[in-house]
Amino acid sequence: MTSYAPRGLFRALSATAVGAALTATAVPAAHAGTASTASPTPVPSLTWRACDRPGGPAGQECAELPVPLDYRRPDGPQLTLAVSRLRSERQAERRGTLMVIPGGPGGSGVQRLTEKGAALRGQLGGAYDIVSLDPRGVGGSTKAGCGLDAADRHLVTVRSWPAADGGIAGNIARSRRIAEACARNGGAVLRSLTTADEVRDIDRFRQALGEEKLSAWAESYGTYVGAEYAQKYPQHTDRWVLDSNGDPDPARVERGWLANMAVGVDDRMPDFAAWAADPARAGEGLRLAEHPADVRPLFLALAAKLDREPKGTTTPGVPLTGTLLRQALQNALSDDAAFPQLAQLVKAAQDPAATPVLTPDLSQAMPDEDAAVAIGVICNDVRWPDPVSSYGPAVAADRAAHPLTAGMPVNITPCTFWKDAPTAPPVRITDRGPSDILMIQNRRDPYTPYSGALKMRAALGGRARLVTVDGGGHGSYLGTGNACGDSTVTRFLTTGQRPEHDTYCAG
């Protein structure tokens, strides 16, 4: 939603001996389906320390927050979450606390605060303490692992790209192998990696901060976390911003978001095509075609050629295949700033004398813990009940309709073979609750397409207003440079003023 390493979908007890002991603890799988009926344990205080990070804002602080492994057993084993804070520089003008909810699954809130803290301070003028956390399984928080082989931890294997001929036999075998490894090695911590538990963890953080209400800026997968929080704890929401939204269909959730990526890439491709055909690219050596309409067929033909004849790269043992080129496209469409890198890769693939250079997100296996959280959340949240035999026809149809993604978005995943059932049905997002939500959405988002965002908008009804930004890429507020979109969000967070109706911001 999981980057850049992709953020959208695919992506102190910590990773210590104590954490390993928790992973091995025999805690029942059905651990977090309902809130505890026992008396809650006292919420601990937070011990803040300076943790200024390179490139981050001055004054960033960090702490550790204990949370129950199982909220039905609040006095049982505890996990530790890494949390971070930027205090308002103008405490006399501070009106509350703003929670930054990261994307993913697998995004680090602490890192996102490091990246965006200075920009947020500049926009908000001291109105908030700004805070975030690393969800369980991520960054400095307690992690889980599946013990996966390196070959199963590359982005193009964590995402189920079909074979060059469209066959999925390899995907079926890999998905079964990953699910079995996660069941064998993940333990109770892996089973706790759910949206529902992240929502409970955020509320525990709120209590530890001593706040009655939180405001929030949630991005990508974080918009579903934020929407679920607003559904479960409406009395604790203040000003709520959902940025780059997915379809909240409770029957599908992450499975639906994956499927929607096919539409998102199609929506966004014309932006890259226009850029790559611009005469200005000629002087840079990056122009791919004379006309935008020629870029898409050029790309598809090149991917098909690489399917037949992979090309060696500067990374030994990792050739440039058609699949890898398609994944590079999906990565690059997240941000205009990545367009030159994609064009360079296309040029190198076309040149018989050139050796393509792969970026780390394409050439290296992700750490086992990162793969575990990216896979674990999507499989723990909802059942993927279709029979194995149904995926081949679905992939074939999707490849024909959306060749840029070649059937990957609807392909089989480890969730089909997941050993543990969801601990509770996904939360249905509704229009019941305070009208305190502002949605913002790029019109051409490759990961969370506009069509899915409209379904979130419909689900929220009168609780929300939608700001549509005529732009491309993933992440709108403080991401695309659209002054209209940025000012609308900032105005809402600082004054509470929200558009009377859904509104549109020109590019």
Short mmCIF file of C-alpha atoms in Angstrom, two decimals:
data_model
loop_
_atom_site.label_atom_id
_atom_site.label_comp_id
_atom_site.label_asym_id
_atom_site.label_seq_id
_atom_site.Cartn_x
_atom_site.Cartn_y
_atom_site.Cartn_z
CA MET A 1 0.00 0.00 0.00
CA THR A 2 3.66 -1.97 1.48
CA SER A 3 8.71 1.22 -0.12
CA TYR A 4 10.16 2.84 -2.15
CA ALA A 5 10.56 -0.36 -1.51
CA PRO A 6 6.80 -0.38 -2.20
CA ARG A 7 4.58 0.80 0.63
CA GLY A 8 1.35 -0.65 -0.58
CA LEU A 9 0.79 -4.34 0.33
CA PHE A 10 4.21 -5.94 0.10
CA ARG A 11 5.87 -4.96 2.69
CA ALA A 12 11.58 -3.73 24.96
CA LEU A 13 10.76 -7.15 23.79
CA SER A 14 12.26 -7.02 20.37
CA ALA A 15 14.20 -9.49 18.30
CA THR A 16 15.99 -10.63 21.46
CA ALA A 17 16.14 -13.88 23.32
CA VAL A 18 12.97 -12.86 25.12
CA GLY A 19 11.28 -12.19 21.79
CA ALA A 20 12.41 -15.55 20.52
CA ALA A 21 10.95 -17.17 23.61
CA LEU A 22 7.63 -15.45 22.96
CA THR A 23 7.66 -16.68 19.38
CA ALA A 24 7.99 -20.23 20.66
CA THR A 25 5.38 -19.84 23.40
CA ALA A 26 2.31 -22.00 22.88
CA VAL A 27 -0.35 -19.30 22.83
CA PRO A 28 -3.69 -20.30 21.26
CA ALA A 29 -4.16 -19.04 17.72
CA ALA A 30 -7.55 -17.50 18.48
CA HIS A 31 -5.97 -14.82 20.61
CA ALA A 32 -7.36 -11.44 19.68
CA GLY A 33 -10.82 -11.78 18.30
CA THR A 34 -12.55 -9.87 21.07
CA ALA A 35 -11.57 -7.31 23.63
CA SER A 36 -10.68 -8.62 27.04
CA THR A 37 -13.47 -8.92 29.57
CA ALA A 38 -10.88 -8.92 32.36
CA SER A 39 -9.89 -5.74 34.13
CA PRO A 40 -7.32 -3.99 31.93
CA THR A 41 -3.79 -3.73 33.21
CA PRO A 42 -2.59 -0.22 34.04
CA VAL A 43 -1.20 1.55 30.99
CA PRO A 44 2.51 2.13 31.52
CA SER A 45 4.11 5.53 31.37
CA LEU A 46 6.50 6.25 28.53
CA THR A 47 10.15 7.05 29.20
CA TRP A 48 11.22 9.35 26.38
CA ARG A 49 14.83 9.74 25.26
CA ALA A 50 16.44 11.76 22.48
CA CYS A 51 16.80 9.80 19.23
CA ASP A 52 17.69 12.36 16.57
CA ARG A 53 18.19 10.50 13.31
CA PRO A 54 20.26 11.41 10.23
CA GLY A 55 18.13 13.54 7.94
CA GLY A 56 15.33 13.68 10.50
CA PRO A 57 13.88 16.58 12.46
CA ALA A 58 15.62 17.99 15.50
CA GLY A 59 14.17 16.98 18.83
CA GLN A 60 12.82 13.57 17.81
CA GLU A 61 12.27 11.36 20.86
CA CYS A 62 11.83 7.61 21.18
CA ALA A 63 10.41 5.24 23.79
CA GLU A 64 9.13 1.67 24.19
CA LEU A 65 5.51 0.76 24.75
CA PRO A 66 4.61 -2.67 26.20
CA VAL A 67 1.43 -4.15 24.72
CA PRO A 68 -0.27 -7.49 25.37
CA LEU A 69 0.54 -10.25 22.93
CA ASP A 70 -3.09 -11.24 23.38
CA TYR A 71 -5.58 -8.55 24.36
CA ARG A 72 -7.90 -11.19 25.83
CA ARG A 73 -5.08 -11.94 28.29
CA PRO A 74 -3.81 -8.47 29.15
CA ASP A 75 -1.68 -9.73 32.04
CA GLY A 76 -0.01 -12.38 29.88
CA PRO A 77 3.10 -12.11 27.69
CA GLN A 78 3.92 -8.64 26.46
CA LEU A 79 5.43 -7.35 23.24
CA THR A 80 7.31 -4.09 22.89
CA LEU A 81 6.52 -1.43 20.31
CA ALA A 82 8.97 1.26 19.28
CA VAL A 83 7.26 4.66 19.50
CA SER A 84 8.44 8.14 18.59
CA ARG A 85 7.42 11.74 19.22
CA LEU A 86 8.05 15.27 18.03
CA ARG A 87 6.82 17.67 20.66
CA SER A 88 5.18 20.88 19.52
CA GLU A 89 7.67 23.72 19.42
CA ARG A 90 4.88 25.98 20.73
CA GLN A 91 3.35 24.17 23.66
CA ALA A 92 1.13 27.13 24.53
CA GLU A 93 -0.55 26.78 21.12
CA ARG A 94 -0.70 22.99 21.11
CA ARG A 95 -4.24 21.65 20.67
CA GLY A 96 -3.60 17.91 20.71
CA THR A 97 -1.62 14.95 19.39
CA LEU A 98 -1.41 13.86 15.75
CA MET A 99 -0.78 10.17 15.07
CA VAL A 100 1.06 9.25 11.86
CA ILE A 101 -0.24 5.83 10.78
CA PRO A 102 2.13 4.21 8.24
CA GLY A 103 1.32 2.14 5.18
CA GLY A 104 2.31 -1.41 4.42
CA PRO A 105 1.59 -3.86 5.87
CA GLY A 106 5.17 -3.50 7.04
CA GLY A 107 5.69 0.26 7.05
CA SER A 108 7.59 1.83 9.95
CA GLY A 109 5.83 4.70 11.66
CA VAL A 110 9.04 5.78 13.40
CA GLN A 111 10.79 6.04 10.03
CA ARG A 112 7.82 7.87 8.51
CA LEU A 113 7.95 10.41 11.33
CA THR A 114 11.67 10.83 10.66
CA GLU A 115 10.98 11.42 6.97
CA LYS A 116 7.98 13.72 7.27
CA GLY A 117 8.34 15.27 10.71
CA ALA A 118 9.97 18.52 9.57
CA ALA A 119 7.41 19.00 6.79
CA LEU A 120 4.54 18.33 9.19
CA ARG A 121 5.93 20.81 11.68
CA GLY A 122 6.15 23.39 8.94
CA GLN A 123 2.51 22.85 8.02
CA LEU A 124 1.00 22.53 11.48
CA GLY A 125 2.62 25.46 13.24
CA GLY A 126 2.91 23.86 16.64
CA ALA A 127 -0.72 22.73 16.83
CA TYR A 128 0.24 19.15 17.70
CA ASP A 129 2.69 16.85 19.28
CA ILE A 130 3.33 14.45 16.38
CA VAL A 131 3.72 10.77 17.23
CA SER A 132 3.94 7.38 15.57
CA LEU A 133 4.80 3.76 16.28
CA ASP A 134 6.31 0.77 14.57
CA PRO A 135 3.51 -1.81 14.33
CA ARG A 136 4.21 -5.19 15.87
CA GLY A 137 6.53 -7.08 13.54
CA VAL A 138 8.12 -3.91 12.13
CA GLY A 139 11.29 -1.89 12.71
CA GLY A 140 12.18 -1.57 16.38
CA SER A 141 9.13 -3.47 17.62
CA THR A 142 8.94 -7.16 18.51
CA LYS A 143 9.30 -9.19 15.33
CA ALA A 144 8.36 -12.58 14.03
CA GLY A 145 9.98 -14.71 11.36
CA CYS A 146 8.96 -17.52 9.05
CA GLY A 147 12.40 -18.97 8.35
CA LEU A 148 11.98 -18.56 4.59
CA ASP A 149 14.68 -19.40 2.08
CA ALA A 150 16.19 -16.34 0.40
CA ALA A 151 14.66 -17.34 -2.94
CA ASP A 152 11.20 -16.97 -1.39
CA ARG A 153 11.93 -13.49 -0.02
CA HIS A 154 12.49 -11.53 -3.21
CA LEU A 155 9.82 -8.99 -4.08
CA VAL A 156 8.91 -10.92 -7.22
CA THR A 157 8.34 -14.08 -5.19
CA VAL A 158 6.62 -12.50 -2.16
CA ARG A 159 4.29 -11.11 -4.82
CA SER A 160 2.97 -14.02 -6.87
CA TRP A 161 4.05 -13.23 -10.42
CA PRO A 162 3.06 -16.05 -12.79
CA ALA A 163 5.61 -17.77 -15.00
CA ALA A 164 6.44 -16.26 -18.38
CA ASP A 165 3.81 -18.44 -20.05
CA GLY A 166 1.17 -17.56 -17.43
CA GLY A 167 1.47 -20.85 -15.58
CA ILE A 168 1.06 -20.81 -11.79
CA ALA A 169 2.35 -24.24 -10.76
CA GLY A 170 5.45 -22.62 -9.28
CA ASN A 171 3.31 -20.10 -7.40
CA ILE A 172 1.19 -22.88 -5.93
CA ALA A 173 4.24 -24.78 -4.70
CA ARG A 174 5.87 -21.65 -3.29
CA SER A 175 2.69 -20.47 -1.57
CA ARG A 176 2.25 -23.84 0.11
CA ARG A 177 5.92 -23.88 1.16
CA ILE A 178 5.74 -20.36 2.65
CA ALA A 179 2.52 -21.06 4.55
CA GLU A 180 3.99 -24.23 6.04
CA ALA A 181 7.20 -22.43 7.07
CA CYS A 182 5.23 -19.63 8.72
CA ALA A 183 3.08 -22.13 10.61
CA ARG A 184 6.18 -24.00 11.73
CA ASN A 185 8.31 -21.02 12.75
CA GLY A 186 6.11 -17.95 13.25
CA GLY A 187 4.51 -18.79 16.57
CA ALA A 188 2.19 -16.58 18.57
CA VAL A 189 3.84 -13.32 17.53
CA LEU A 190 3.23 -13.99 13.85
CA ARG A 191 -0.38 -14.87 14.59
CA SER A 192 -0.78 -11.52 16.35
CA LEU A 193 0.17 -9.51 13.26
CA THR A 194 -3.31 -8.25 12.39
CA THR A 195 -5.03 -4.98 11.64
CA ALA A 196 -7.23 -5.47 14.70
CA ASP A 197 -4.21 -5.73 16.97
CA GLU A 198 -2.58 -2.66 15.41
CA VAL A 199 -5.78 -0.72 16.13
CA ARG A 200 -5.74 -1.87 19.76
CA ASP A 201 -2.04 -0.99 20.00
CA ILE A 202 -2.75 2.55 18.77
CA ASP A 203 -5.40 2.98 21.43
CA ARG A 204 -3.02 1.73 24.10
CA PHE A 205 -0.50 4.30 22.85
CA ARG A 206 -3.19 6.98 23.15
CA GLN A 207 -3.78 5.99 26.75
CA ALA A 208 -0.05 5.99 27.50
CA LEU A 209 0.18 9.50 26.08
CA GLY A 210 -2.61 10.61 28.41
CA GLU A 211 -4.79 11.82 25.54
CA GLU A 212 -8.57 11.57 25.46
CA LYS A 213 -8.55 11.95 21.68
CA LEU A 214 -6.10 11.60 18.80
CA SER A 215 -5.94 13.28 15.44
CA ALA A 216 -4.35 11.25 12.64
CA TRP A 217 -2.73 11.26 9.23
CA ALA A 218 -2.98 7.72 7.83
CA GLU A 219 -1.54 6.62 4.50
CA SER A 220 -2.18 3.65 2.20
CA TYR A 221 -2.78 0.47 4.23
CA GLY A 222 -2.79 2.82 7.21
CA THR A 223 -6.09 4.28 5.96
CA TYR A 224 -7.76 0.95 6.67
CA VAL A 225 -6.11 0.87 10.11
CA GLY A 226 -7.32 4.44 10.65
CA ALA A 227 -10.83 3.71 9.41
CA GLU A 228 -11.07 0.66 11.64
CA TYR A 229 -9.86 2.72 14.62
CA ALA A 230 -12.51 5.35 13.88
CA GLN A 231 -15.13 2.57 13.69
CA LYS A 232 -14.04 0.90 16.94
CA TYR A 233 -13.13 3.99 18.98
CA PRO A 234 -15.11 6.90 17.50
CA GLN A 235 -15.15 8.71 20.83
CA HIS A 236 -11.35 8.97 20.72
CA THR A 237 -11.02 10.53 17.24
CA ASP A 238 -10.50 14.24 16.71
CA ARG A 239 -9.44 15.29 13.18
CA TRP A 240 -8.88 12.25 11.00
CA VAL A 241 -7.10 12.30 7.60
CA LEU A 242 -7.12 9.21 5.35
CA ASP A 243 -4.64 9.55 2.48
CA SER A 244 -4.56 7.03 -0.43
CA ASN A 245 -7.44 4.76 0.40
CA GLY A 246 -8.32 1.18 -0.44
CA ASP A 247 -11.67 -0.54 -0.78
CA PRO A 248 -12.71 -1.60 2.77
CA ASP A 249 -14.85 -4.55 1.59
CA PRO A 250 -14.75 -6.77 4.70
CA ALA A 251 -15.10 -9.94 2.67
CA ARG A 252 -11.82 -9.27 0.87
CA VAL A 253 -9.78 -6.45 2.46
CA GLU A 254 -6.10 -7.06 1.47
CA ARG A 255 -7.08 -9.57 -1.20
CA GLY A 256 -9.19 -6.91 -2.84
CA TRP A 257 -6.42 -4.33 -2.60
CA LEU A 258 -4.05 -6.66 -4.41
CA ALA A 259 -6.57 -7.29 -7.17
CA ASN A 260 -7.15 -3.56 -7.57
CA MET A 261 -3.47 -2.97 -8.34
CA ALA A 262 -4.09 -4.11 -11.91
CA VAL A 263 -6.44 -1.18 -12.41
CA GLY A 264 -4.12 1.18 -10.55
CA VAL A 265 -1.16 0.45 -12.84
CA ASP A 266 -3.35 0.96 -15.91
CA ASP A 267 -4.61 4.27 -14.47
CA ARG A 268 -1.08 5.52 -13.83
CA MET A 269 0.79 4.29 -16.93
CA PRO A 270 -0.25 7.28 -19.11
CA ASP A 271 1.65 9.61 -16.77
CA PHE A 272 4.88 7.69 -17.32
CA ALA A 273 4.16 7.43 -21.05
CA ALA A 274 3.76 11.20 -21.36
CA TRP A 275 6.96 11.78 -19.42
CA ALA A 276 8.94 9.21 -21.44
CA ALA A 277 7.82 10.69 -24.79
CA ASP A 278 8.52 14.29 -23.82
CA PRO A 279 11.17 15.81 -26.13
CA ALA A 280 12.96 17.05 -23.00
CA ARG A 281 13.88 13.44 -22.28
CA ALA A 282 15.93 13.27 -25.49
CA GLY A 283 18.58 15.55 -24.06
CA GLU A 284 18.75 13.34 -21.01
CA GLY A 285 19.10 10.19 -23.08
CA LEU A 286 15.87 8.85 -21.57
CA ARG A 287 13.27 9.40 -24.27
CA LEU A 288 11.64 6.06 -25.07
CA ALA A 289 9.27 7.02 -27.91
CA GLU A 290 8.11 9.97 -29.98
CA HIS A 291 4.49 9.66 -28.90
CA PRO A 292 2.99 8.74 -25.52
CA ALA A 293 0.76 6.14 -27.18
CA ASP A 294 3.87 4.22 -28.23
CA VAL A 295 5.34 3.76 -24.74
CA ARG A 296 2.96 1.12 -23.42
CA PRO A 297 3.30 -1.26 -26.42
CA LEU A 298 7.07 -0.72 -26.38
CA PHE A 299 7.19 -1.71 -22.72
CA LEU A 300 4.99 -4.78 -23.21
CA ALA A 301 7.05 -5.95 -26.18
CA LEU A 302 10.27 -5.55 -24.22
CA ALA A 303 8.84 -7.45 -21.24
CA ALA A 304 7.75 -10.26 -23.56
CA LYS A 305 11.23 -10.41 -25.08
CA LEU A 306 12.81 -10.60 -21.62
CA ASP A 307 10.38 -13.39 -20.74
CA ARG A 308 11.90 -15.36 -23.62
CA GLU A 309 15.49 -14.14 -23.25
CA PRO A 310 16.41 -12.79 -19.80
CA LYS A 311 19.31 -10.35 -19.83
CA GLY A 312 22.26 -10.48 -17.44
CA THR A 313 22.63 -7.66 -14.91
CA THR A 314 25.33 -6.31 -12.63
CA THR A 315 23.90 -8.52 -9.86
CA PRO A 316 25.25 -12.07 -10.30
CA GLY A 317 22.51 -14.66 -10.45
CA VAL A 318 19.69 -12.12 -10.86
CA PRO A 319 18.86 -11.65 -14.56
CA LEU A 320 16.47 -9.01 -15.84
CA THR A 321 13.34 -10.96 -16.75
CA GLY A 322 10.03 -9.70 -18.04
CA THR A 323 8.63 -10.22 -14.55
CA LEU A 324 11.38 -8.13 -12.97
CA LEU A 325 10.78 -5.36 -15.51
CA ARG A 326 7.06 -5.35 -14.71
CA GLN A 327 7.86 -5.14 -11.00
CA ALA A 328 10.25 -2.25 -11.70
CA LEU A 329 7.39 -0.47 -13.46
CA GLN A 330 5.06 -1.00 -10.53
CA ASN A 331 7.68 0.36 -8.13
CA ALA A 332 8.45 3.40 -10.27
CA LEU A 333 4.83 4.40 -10.80
CA SER A 334 4.59 5.26 -7.10
CA ASP A 335 6.50 8.53 -7.61
CA ASP A 336 7.40 10.71 -10.60
CA ALA A 337 10.90 10.99 -9.16
CA ALA A 338 11.45 7.30 -9.99
CA PHE A 339 10.64 7.71 -13.70
CA PRO A 340 14.26 8.37 -14.78
CA GLN A 341 15.45 5.20 -13.06
CA LEU A 342 12.82 3.13 -14.89
CA ALA A 343 13.68 4.74 -18.23
CA GLN A 344 17.37 3.95 -17.67
CA LEU A 345 16.48 0.32 -17.01
CA VAL A 346 14.39 0.14 -20.20
CA LYS A 347 17.21 1.71 -22.22
CA ALA A 348 19.77 -0.72 -20.81
CA ALA A 349 17.46 -3.66 -21.56
CA GLN A 350 17.12 -2.50 -25.16
CA ASP A 351 20.87 -2.01 -25.70
CA PRO A 352 22.72 -5.25 -26.54
CA ALA A 353 25.97 -3.72 -25.27
CA ALA A 354 24.60 -2.51 -21.92
CA THR A 355 24.40 -4.36 -18.63
CA PRO A 356 21.34 -3.30 -16.63
CA VAL A 357 21.83 -2.16 -13.04
CA LEU A 358 19.17 -3.35 -10.60
CA THR A 359 18.19 -1.39 -7.51
CA PRO A 360 18.29 -3.27 -4.17
CA ASP A 361 14.50 -3.64 -4.01
CA LEU A 362 14.71 -5.66 -7.23
CA SER A 363 17.98 -7.51 -6.69
CA GLN A 364 18.07 -8.41 -3.00
CA ALA A 365 15.98 -10.68 -0.82
CA MET A 366 14.11 -8.82 1.91
CA PRO A 367 14.86 -9.79 5.53
CA ASP A 368 12.86 -12.75 6.79
CA GLU A 369 11.10 -10.60 9.42
CA ASP A 370 9.96 -8.11 6.77
CA ALA A 371 8.59 -10.88 4.57
CA ALA A 372 6.82 -12.38 7.60
CA VAL A 373 4.91 -9.21 8.44
CA ALA A 374 4.03 -8.47 4.79
CA ILE A 375 2.61 -11.97 4.38
CA GLY A 376 1.31 -12.44 7.92
CA VAL A 377 -1.05 -9.48 8.10
CA ILE A 378 -2.78 -10.16 4.79
CA CYS A 379 -3.26 -13.83 5.67
CA ASN A 380 -4.29 -13.30 9.29
CA ASP A 381 -6.92 -10.66 8.52
CA VAL A 382 -9.27 -12.64 6.26
CA ARG A 383 -9.76 -16.11 4.78
CA TRP A 384 -8.85 -16.69 1.11
CA PRO A 385 -11.29 -19.54 0.58
CA ASP A 386 -11.21 -20.20 -3.17
CA PRO A 387 -10.07 -23.66 -4.31
CA VAL A 388 -6.61 -23.89 -5.84
CA SER A 389 -8.16 -24.79 -9.19
CA SER A 390 -9.85 -21.38 -9.44
CA TYR A 391 -6.64 -19.34 -9.61
CA GLY A 392 -5.41 -20.45 -13.04
CA PRO A 393 -8.50 -19.18 -14.89
CA ALA A 394 -8.52 -15.97 -12.82
CA VAL A 395 -4.89 -15.28 -13.68
CA ALA A 396 -5.47 -15.95 -17.38
CA ALA A 397 -8.39 -13.53 -17.51
CA ASP A 398 -6.51 -10.83 -15.59
CA ARG A 399 -3.42 -11.18 -17.82
CA ALA A 400 -5.59 -10.56 -20.84
CA ALA A 401 -7.36 -7.56 -19.30
CA HIS A 402 -4.30 -6.01 -17.63
CA PRO A 403 -1.09 -7.17 -19.32
CA LEU A 404 1.11 -4.68 -17.44
CA THR A 405 0.59 -6.69 -14.26
CA ALA A 406 0.36 -10.07 -16.03
CA GLY A 407 -2.08 -11.72 -13.62
CA MET A 408 -0.06 -11.15 -10.43
CA PRO A 409 -2.76 -9.19 -8.55
CA VAL A 410 -5.25 -12.10 -8.58
CA ASN A 411 -2.80 -14.97 -8.27
CA ILE A 412 -2.59 -17.51 -5.47
CA THR A 413 -0.71 -16.52 -2.29
CA PRO A 414 0.33 -18.29 0.92
CA CYS A 415 -3.02 -17.19 2.38
CA THR A 416 -4.76 -19.98 0.46
CA PHE A 417 -2.79 -22.51 2.57
CA TRP A 418 -2.65 -20.50 5.81
CA LYS A 419 -2.97 -22.75 8.85
CA ASP A 420 -4.68 -20.34 11.26
CA ALA A 421 -8.16 -18.95 10.75
CA PRO A 422 -8.73 -15.22 11.36
CA THR A 423 -9.45 -14.59 15.01
CA ALA A 424 -12.47 -12.42 14.14
CA PRO A 425 -14.20 -11.20 10.98
CA PRO A 426 -12.81 -7.96 9.53
CA VAL A 427 -14.50 -4.80 10.74
CA ARG A 428 -17.13 -3.34 8.42
CA ILE A 429 -16.54 0.38 7.91
CA THR A 430 -19.82 2.32 8.17
CA ASP A 431 -21.24 5.84 8.34
CA ARG A 432 -21.96 5.52 12.07
CA GLY A 433 -19.84 7.92 14.11
CA PRO A 434 -18.74 11.55 14.20
CA SER A 435 -18.29 13.46 10.95
CA ASP A 436 -14.59 14.19 11.47
CA ILE A 437 -12.85 12.44 8.54
CA LEU A 438 -11.14 14.05 5.54
CA MET A 439 -10.08 11.74 2.72
CA ILE A 440 -7.51 12.79 0.12
CA GLN A 441 -6.79 10.76 -2.98
CA ASN A 442 -4.68 11.06 -6.12
CA ARG A 443 -6.74 10.40 -9.23
CA ARG A 444 -4.10 8.05 -10.68
CA ASP A 445 -2.70 6.02 -7.80
CA PRO A 446 -1.01 2.74 -8.85
CA TYR A 447 -1.40 0.99 -5.49
CA THR A 448 -4.69 2.27 -4.08
CA PRO A 449 -6.63 3.23 -7.21
CA TYR A 450 -9.33 5.85 -7.25
CA SER A 451 -12.06 3.27 -7.87
CA GLY A 452 -11.25 1.60 -4.55
CA ALA A 453 -11.08 4.92 -2.72
CA LEU A 454 -14.59 5.72 -3.88
CA LYS A 455 -15.79 2.59 -2.09
CA MET A 456 -14.18 3.78 1.14
CA ARG A 457 -15.90 7.12 0.57
CA ALA A 458 -19.27 5.42 0.09
CA ALA A 459 -18.80 3.31 3.22
CA LEU A 460 -18.05 6.36 5.38
CA GLY A 461 -21.02 8.34 4.04
CA GLY A 462 -21.66 11.56 5.94
CA ARG A 463 -18.70 11.00 8.25
CA ALA A 464 -16.25 12.05 5.53
CA ARG A 465 -15.40 14.49 2.77
CA LEU A 466 -13.21 13.51 -0.18
CA VAL A 467 -10.55 15.70 -1.78
CA THR A 468 -9.68 14.36 -5.24
CA VAL A 469 -6.28 15.49 -6.53
CA ASP A 470 -5.72 15.43 -10.29
CA GLY A 471 -2.33 13.81 -10.01
CA GLY A 472 -0.50 10.51 -10.08
CA GLY A 473 1.53 8.50 -7.62
CA HIS A 474 1.00 6.96 -4.23
CA GLY A 475 0.54 9.33 -1.30
CA SER A 476 -0.98 12.77 -1.74
CA TYR A 477 -0.54 15.03 1.29
CA LEU A 478 3.01 16.43 1.36
CA GLY A 479 3.81 13.99 -1.43
CA THR A 480 2.86 15.37 -4.84
CA GLY A 481 3.34 19.08 -4.34
CA ASN A 482 -0.31 19.87 -5.05
CA ALA A 483 -0.87 23.14 -3.21
CA CYS A 484 -4.66 22.81 -3.23
CA GLY A 485 -4.61 19.32 -1.70
CA ASP A 486 -1.93 20.17 0.85
CA SER A 487 -3.60 23.38 1.98
CA THR A 488 -7.00 21.66 2.33
CA VAL A 489 -5.55 19.02 4.65
CA THR A 490 -3.49 21.53 6.61
CA ARG A 491 -6.49 23.82 7.06
CA PHE A 492 -8.55 20.92 8.41
CA LEU A 493 -5.87 19.82 10.86
CA THR A 494 -5.11 23.30 12.14
CA THR A 495 -8.56 24.93 12.13
CA GLY A 496 -11.06 22.08 11.83
CA GLN A 497 -12.42 23.64 8.62
CA ARG A 498 -13.36 20.97 6.10
CA PRO A 499 -14.89 21.36 2.63
CA GLU A 500 -18.68 21.47 2.82
CA HIS A 501 -18.85 18.92 0.00
CA ASP A 502 -16.43 16.59 -1.75
CA THR A 503 -13.99 18.72 -3.71
CA TYR A 504 -11.51 18.56 -6.59
CA CYS A 505 -7.96 19.92 -6.86
CA ALA A 506 -6.61 20.49 -10.36
CA GLY A 507 -3.13 19.23 -11.20
#
